[in-house]
Amino acid sequence: MPILEFLDYAGVAVFAATGALSASRKQLDIIGYLFLASATGIGGGTIRDLVLGVTPVFWVVNPNFIIVCAAVAIAVFLTSHLLESRYRLLVWLDAMGLSAYCVMGAAKGLAATGSPIVALVTGTLTATFGGVLRDLLAGEPSVLLRPEIYVSAALIGASAFVLASMLGLPLAVASALGVLTAFAVRGGALRYGWM
Amino acid sequence: MPILEFLDYAGVAVFAATGALSASRKQLDIIGYLFLASATGIGGGTIRDLVLGVTPVFWVVNPNFIIVCAAVAIAVFLTSHLLESRYRLLVWLDAMGLSAYCVMGAAKGLAATGSPIVALVTGTLTATFGGVLRDLLAGEPSVLLRPEIYVSAALIGASAFVLASMLGLPLAVASALGVLTAFAVRGGALRYGWM
Amino acid sequence: MPILEFLDYAGVAVFAATGALSASRKQLDIIGYLFLASATGIGGGTIRDLVLGVTPVFWVVNPNFIIVCAAVAIAVFLTSHLLESRYRLLVWLDAMGLSAYCVMGAAKGLAATGSPIVALVTGTLTATFGGVLRDLLAGEPSVLLRPEIYVSAALIGASAFVLASMLGLPLAVASALGVLTAFAVRGGALRYGWM
């Protein structure tokens, strides 16, 4: 599986898991899990494809992404009583999704337009929109308003990917660099309380 | 008028009415009625057309849908003081809109892609997005978070329609089956407090 | 610079400033300023382009709009401690953005479809969506729900532009008329407390 396709599945799966965990915290039923998992999992990529004019959007072209969201929602539904700290798991999975998706969004934006500025915006938007949508739908205060390094991590990860791509590094190397940079920044913020 | 076109007008009209009733509950002015009626009436179909890449969206192609929303908003504005229980009327109209739109969304998704999974998602999305948008804009707690059978009814109605279509039943029969199934489930939930 | 291009830049810049001022009121960091300024600045035009099927959307085609948002966000970030009344400035800038954007949205809708009704909707939607999005993301009560002439001003400005265009007045005259009408209505509401 090529690296970008892997990042797409990984981003969808972990964001879907955060949506399902949010449903769990709100004690919703299985349909609530499916709904929040799908909205969070595919929300960011959907808005990315829409603004780039890449339609039908990715999950209409390839419905496997829906199946991934549904499977993740059901798995979390069946096991969430086993989880000790759902919130802690949620934020770390969210960090992984953000790292995968800031690169994925930047790569699609760069491929579609050649503009590094558009790539930074689509990268940041793709990485953060799913989480913003999840918080809005679940009635939680948006992560945007908390004094945390969140959008910044997505922007920095997208910047690392775009810079590496402009310097001519291979796609796999640039992608890995972007993912690791974003995860280091977001993970550091979570672990050491950077703000 | 073909059945799908009828369902589209019916869905727009009753969702517009729920938006106008929401404006009434918030004691907004006539423009607030027009805005919430239009957003609720055409919101679900707009997101459906966008993700399927069917643009310009339906109400840009056929502005009659806007006229329907405006007429409904004005009618509700002029009569809402006569209504005994606006909330009760709102939820039953919403149930009718949800039933019409889960079939309409599934039919468009199935026609555009041939994928039953995409059809289930576009059906559920079309049926629920207008109401979610209405609640967000009106600052009400989203119906998603209430312990009610709501999204489920849309998903079950869309499933009935898709199943009937896959079995080769005529479009009108499959549509009627989907609408009635969704309405029975949502209506039962409202009437008997299923949850 | 042709009049419509000027209105587009003006609308983006002043809406971006309102987003940045909202970030300032919430005491966000610089990334919060960039995010809210961009979402508010380009939100309305993005939804307009999406529903009209004009994709990729305007800021993907011309990334200068992103640079404008970023420059405005940074300028507000560096100077916001100097501002005496951020809220007062915010609402007047918002009035200017609304006036520019109701004409811009109506002009694009009219050009794309020839339908005056679609033009009224895209004008009103373009002018109000950025502000609605800003309030949603910042967790503020939406301007839609306040007893103020806001959406009305956009609708009246768009109507003036569409009427003047239908009467055959030159684009520049029709645009100026629409902008001034919207600003007079919204400004009067702010200054004299019309409601």
mmCIF file of C-alpha atoms in Angstrom, chain B:
data_model
loop_
_atom_site.group_PDB
_atom_site.id
_atom_site.type_symbol
_atom_site.label_atom_id
_atom_site.label_comp_id
_atom_site.label_asym_id
_atom_site.label_seq_id
_atom_site.Cartn_x
_atom_site.Cartn_y
_atom_site.Cartn_z
ATOM 1 C CA MET B 1 -44.605 14.519 -10.689
ATOM 2 C CA PRO B 2 -42.215 11.556 -10.324
ATOM 3 C CA ILE B 3 -41.946 10.092 -6.845
ATOM 4 C CA LEU B 4 -38.400 11.267 -6.130
ATOM 5 C CA GLU B 5 -39.191 14.835 -7.134
ATOM 6 C CA PHE B 6 -42.260 14.724 -4.868
ATOM 7 C CA LEU B 7 -40.135 13.444 -1.968
ATOM 8 C CA ASP B 8 -37.628 16.225 -2.566
ATOM 9 C CA TYR B 9 -40.280 18.949 -2.399
ATOM 10 C CA ALA B 10 -41.958 17.251 0.587
ATOM 11 C CA GLY B 11 -38.645 16.943 2.457
ATOM 12 C CA VAL B 12 -37.709 20.556 1.787
ATOM 13 C CA ALA B 13 -41.148 21.853 2.784
ATOM 14 C CA VAL B 14 -41.501 20.003 6.078
ATOM 15 C CA PHE B 15 -37.892 20.626 7.125
ATOM 16 C CA ALA B 16 -38.376 24.295 6.266
ATOM 17 C CA ALA B 17 -41.439 24.255 8.526
ATOM 18 C CA THR B 18 -39.393 22.823 11.410
ATOM 19 C CA GLY B 19 -36.781 25.561 10.897
ATOM 20 C CA ALA B 20 -39.516 28.203 10.951
ATOM 21 C CA LEU B 21 -41.020 26.682 14.116
ATOM 22 C CA SER B 22 -37.578 26.788 15.706
ATOM 23 C CA ALA B 23 -37.368 30.491 14.767
ATOM 24 C CA SER B 24 -40.790 30.938 16.355
ATOM 25 C CA ARG B 25 -39.666 29.304 19.590
ATOM 26 C CA LYS B 26 -36.671 31.684 19.649
ATOM 27 C CA GLN B 27 -38.972 34.657 18.874
ATOM 28 C CA LEU B 28 -36.893 35.733 15.888
ATOM 29 C CA ASP B 29 -38.064 38.247 13.278
ATOM 30 C CA ILE B 30 -39.286 37.322 9.780
ATOM 31 C CA ILE B 31 -35.746 37.244 8.400
ATOM 32 C CA GLY B 32 -34.787 34.793 11.129
ATOM 33 C CA TYR B 33 -37.711 32.612 9.995
ATOM 34 C CA LEU B 34 -36.525 32.796 6.368
ATOM 35 C CA PHE B 35 -32.933 32.002 7.324
ATOM 36 C CA LEU B 36 -33.640 29.030 9.603
ATOM 37 C CA ALA B 37 -36.341 27.660 7.268
ATOM 38 C CA SER B 38 -33.986 27.779 4.288
ATOM 39 C CA ALA B 39 -30.976 26.370 6.144
ATOM 40 C CA THR B 40 -33.031 23.471 7.538
ATOM 41 C CA GLY B 41 -34.985 22.893 4.319
ATOM 42 C CA ILE B 42 -32.076 22.765 1.915
ATOM 43 C CA GLY B 43 -29.156 21.931 4.247
ATOM 44 C CA GLY B 44 -29.354 18.143 4.006
ATOM 45 C CA GLY B 45 -29.790 18.065 0.235
ATOM 46 C CA THR B 46 -26.952 20.562 -0.194
ATOM 47 C CA ILE B 47 -24.412 18.444 1.671
ATOM 48 C CA ARG B 48 -25.659 15.349 -0.238
ATOM 49 C CA ASP B 49 -25.102 17.015 -3.614
ATOM 50 C CA LEU B 50 -21.695 18.369 -2.555
ATOM 51 C CA VAL B 51 -20.223 15.037 -1.471
ATOM 52 C CA LEU B 52 -21.615 13.291 -4.545
ATOM 53 C CA GLY B 53 -20.088 15.995 -6.766
ATOM 54 C CA VAL B 54 -23.516 16.873 -8.190
ATOM 55 C CA THR B 55 -22.943 20.623 -8.546
ATOM 56 C CA PRO B 56 -24.321 23.227 -8.827
ATOM 57 C CA VAL B 57 -26.483 21.902 -5.988
ATOM 58 C CA PHE B 58 -30.199 21.225 -6.481
ATOM 59 C CA TRP B 59 -31.591 24.578 -5.357
ATOM 60 C CA VAL B 60 -29.151 26.483 -7.577
ATOM 61 C CA VAL B 61 -30.337 24.438 -10.551
ATOM 62 C CA ASN B 62 -33.995 24.780 -9.545
ATOM 63 C CA PRO B 63 -34.687 27.901 -7.436
ATOM 64 C CA ASN B 64 -38.288 26.767 -6.824
ATOM 65 C CA PHE B 65 -36.955 25.041 -3.720
ATOM 66 C CA ILE B 66 -35.983 28.443 -2.326
ATOM 67 C CA ILE B 67 -39.460 29.763 -3.055
ATOM 68 C CA VAL B 68 -40.948 26.784 -1.184
ATOM 69 C CA CYS B 69 -38.770 27.554 1.864
ATOM 70 C CA ALA B 70 -39.712 31.237 1.767
ATOM 71 C CA ALA B 71 -43.431 30.501 1.390
ATOM 72 C CA VAL B 72 -43.359 28.026 4.273
ATOM 73 C CA ALA B 73 -41.428 30.484 6.464
ATOM 74 C CA ILE B 74 -43.955 33.243 5.803
ATOM 75 C CA ALA B 75 -46.920 30.912 6.373
ATOM 76 C CA VAL B 76 -45.526 29.770 9.731
ATOM 77 C CA PHE B 77 -44.663 33.369 10.681
ATOM 78 C CA LEU B 78 -48.252 34.467 10.059
ATOM 79 C CA THR B 79 -49.898 31.561 11.869
ATOM 80 C CA SER B 80 -47.537 30.508 14.619
ATOM 81 C CA HIS B 81 -49.538 32.341 17.316
ATOM 82 C CA LEU B 82 -52.439 30.014 16.463
ATOM 83 C CA LEU B 83 -50.441 26.860 17.138
ATOM 84 C CA GLU B 84 -51.068 25.229 20.478
ATOM 85 C CA SER B 85 -47.906 23.193 20.763
ATOM 86 C CA ARG B 86 -45.204 24.312 18.402
ATOM 87 C CA TYR B 87 -42.689 21.794 19.708
ATOM 88 C CA ARG B 88 -45.012 18.830 19.188
ATOM 89 C CA LEU B 89 -45.747 19.928 15.629
ATOM 90 C CA LEU B 90 -42.042 20.504 15.018
ATOM 91 C CA VAL B 91 -41.005 16.970 15.976
ATOM 92 C CA TRP B 92 -43.736 15.306 13.911
ATOM 93 C CA LEU B 93 -42.958 17.403 10.834
ATOM 94 C CA ASP B 94 -39.306 16.620 11.412
ATOM 95 C CA ALA B 95 -40.210 12.901 11.422
ATOM 96 C CA MET B 96 -41.927 13.324 8.051
ATOM 97 C CA GLY B 97 -38.963 15.219 6.599
ATOM 98 C CA LEU B 98 -36.549 12.626 7.908
ATOM 99 C CA SER B 99 -38.586 9.827 6.294
ATOM 100 C CA ALA B 100 -38.758 11.550 2.908
ATOM 101 C CA TYR B 101 -35.131 12.577 2.918
ATOM 102 C CA CYS B 102 -33.538 9.296 3.983
ATOM 103 C CA VAL B 103 -35.028 7.712 0.842
ATOM 104 C CA MET B 104 -34.247 10.696 -1.357
ATOM 105 C CA GLY B 105 -30.622 10.778 -0.182
ATOM 106 C CA ALA B 106 -30.174 7.032 -0.558
ATOM 107 C CA ALA B 107 -31.706 7.087 -4.047
ATOM 108 C CA LYS B 108 -29.373 9.856 -5.227
ATOM 109 C CA GLY B 109 -26.359 8.109 -3.696
ATOM 110 C CA LEU B 110 -27.298 4.782 -5.261
ATOM 111 C CA ALA B 111 -27.919 6.378 -8.654
ATOM 112 C CA ALA B 112 -24.600 8.259 -8.576
ATOM 113 C CA THR B 113 -22.343 5.433 -7.399
ATOM 114 C CA GLY B 114 -24.166 2.084 -7.446
ATOM 115 C CA SER B 115 -22.747 1.424 -3.978
ATOM 116 C CA PRO B 116 -25.291 0.415 -1.298
ATOM 117 C CA ILE B 117 -22.887 1.547 1.445
ATOM 118 C CA VAL B 118 -22.563 5.036 -0.022
ATOM 119 C CA ALA B 119 -26.358 5.093 -0.381
ATOM 120 C CA LEU B 120 -26.834 4.316 3.327
ATOM 121 C CA VAL B 121 -24.481 7.158 4.264
ATOM 122 C CA THR B 122 -25.952 9.747 1.904
ATOM 123 C CA GLY B 123 -29.459 8.706 2.981
ATOM 124 C CA THR B 124 -28.704 9.095 6.674
ATOM 125 C CA LEU B 125 -26.682 12.274 6.124
ATOM 126 C CA THR B 126 -29.356 13.950 3.991
ATOM 127 C CA ALA B 127 -32.071 13.071 6.490
ATOM 128 C CA THR B 128 -30.247 14.256 9.591
ATOM 129 C CA PHE B 129 -28.012 17.143 8.492
ATOM 130 C CA GLY B 130 -30.801 19.715 8.146
ATOM 131 C CA GLY B 131 -32.021 19.087 11.687
ATOM 132 C CA VAL B 132 -28.501 19.097 13.114
ATOM 133 C CA LEU B 133 -27.788 22.405 11.349
ATOM 134 C CA ARG B 134 -31.086 23.879 12.624
ATOM 135 C CA ASP B 135 -30.251 22.949 16.219
ATOM 136 C CA LEU B 136 -26.670 24.283 15.906
ATOM 137 C CA LEU B 137 -27.822 27.601 14.422
ATOM 138 C CA ALA B 138 -30.655 27.981 16.930
ATOM 139 C CA GLY B 139 -28.329 27.160 19.827
ATOM 140 C CA GLU B 140 -30.453 24.173 20.910
ATOM 141 C CA PRO B 141 -28.938 20.903 22.165
ATOM 142 C CA SER B 142 -28.542 18.694 19.111
ATOM 143 C CA VAL B 143 -31.076 15.912 18.596
ATOM 144 C CA LEU B 144 -28.023 13.653 18.160
ATOM 145 C CA LEU B 145 -27.312 13.827 21.859
ATOM 146 C CA ARG B 146 -30.803 13.069 23.112
ATOM 147 C CA PRO B 147 -31.528 9.448 23.990
ATOM 148 C CA GLU B 148 -33.932 9.074 21.113
ATOM 149 C CA ILE B 149 -34.261 6.947 18.036
ATOM 150 C CA TYR B 150 -33.510 9.555 15.402
ATOM 151 C CA VAL B 151 -30.433 8.787 13.306
ATOM 152 C CA SER B 152 -31.438 5.121 13.623
ATOM 153 C CA ALA B 153 -34.778 5.775 11.970
ATOM 154 C CA ALA B 154 -33.037 7.414 9.003
ATOM 155 C CA LEU B 155 -30.538 4.567 8.712
ATOM 156 C CA ILE B 156 -33.281 1.913 8.909
ATOM 157 C CA GLY B 157 -35.418 3.713 6.330
ATOM 158 C CA ALA B 158 -32.454 4.080 3.981
ATOM 159 C CA SER B 159 -31.623 0.394 4.509
ATOM 160 C CA ALA B 160 -35.180 -0.663 3.636
ATOM 161 C CA PHE B 161 -35.054 1.401 0.443
ATOM 162 C CA VAL B 162 -31.608 0.112 -0.583
ATOM 163 C CA LEU B 163 -32.550 -3.503 0.149
ATOM 164 C CA ALA B 164 -35.781 -3.209 -1.839
ATOM 165 C CA SER B 165 -33.879 -1.610 -4.716
ATOM 166 C CA MET B 166 -31.231 -4.346 -4.722
ATOM 167 C CA LEU B 167 -34.053 -6.918 -4.822
ATOM 168 C CA GLY B 168 -35.273 -5.259 -8.002
ATOM 169 C CA LEU B 169 -38.522 -3.761 -6.730
ATOM 170 C CA PRO B 170 -39.779 -0.765 -8.737
ATOM 171 C CA LEU B 171 -38.520 2.641 -7.596
ATOM 172 C CA ALA B 172 -41.956 3.796 -6.405
ATOM 173 C CA VAL B 173 -42.447 0.664 -4.271
ATOM 174 C CA ALA B 174 -38.947 0.773 -2.821
ATOM 175 C CA SER B 175 -39.389 4.470 -2.045
ATOM 176 C CA ALA B 176 -42.741 3.987 -0.337
ATOM 177 C CA LEU B 177 -41.299 1.101 1.682
ATOM 178 C CA GLY B 178 -38.344 3.200 2.816
ATOM 179 C CA VAL B 179 -40.473 6.212 3.743
ATOM 180 C CA LEU B 180 -43.008 4.118 5.692
ATOM 181 C CA THR B 181 -40.328 2.145 7.517
ATOM 182 C CA ALA B 182 -38.496 5.279 8.620
ATOM 183 C CA PHE B 183 -41.730 6.968 9.686
ATOM 184 C CA ALA B 184 -42.912 3.905 11.607
ATOM 185 C CA VAL B 185 -39.645 3.741 13.539
ATOM 186 C CA ARG B 186 -39.392 7.477 14.256
ATOM 187 C CA GLY B 187 -43.118 7.798 14.912
ATOM 188 C CA GLY B 188 -43.059 4.827 17.276
ATOM 189 C CA ALA B 189 -40.163 6.393 19.137
ATOM 190 C CA LEU B 190 -42.085 9.658 19.496
ATOM 191 C CA ARG B 191 -45.430 8.064 20.361
ATOM 192 C CA TYR B 192 -44.347 5.272 22.686
ATOM 193 C CA GLY B 193 -41.079 6.722 23.985
ATOM 194 C CA TRP B 194 -38.905 4.017 22.422
ATOM 195 C CA MET B 195 -35.256 4.611 23.120
#
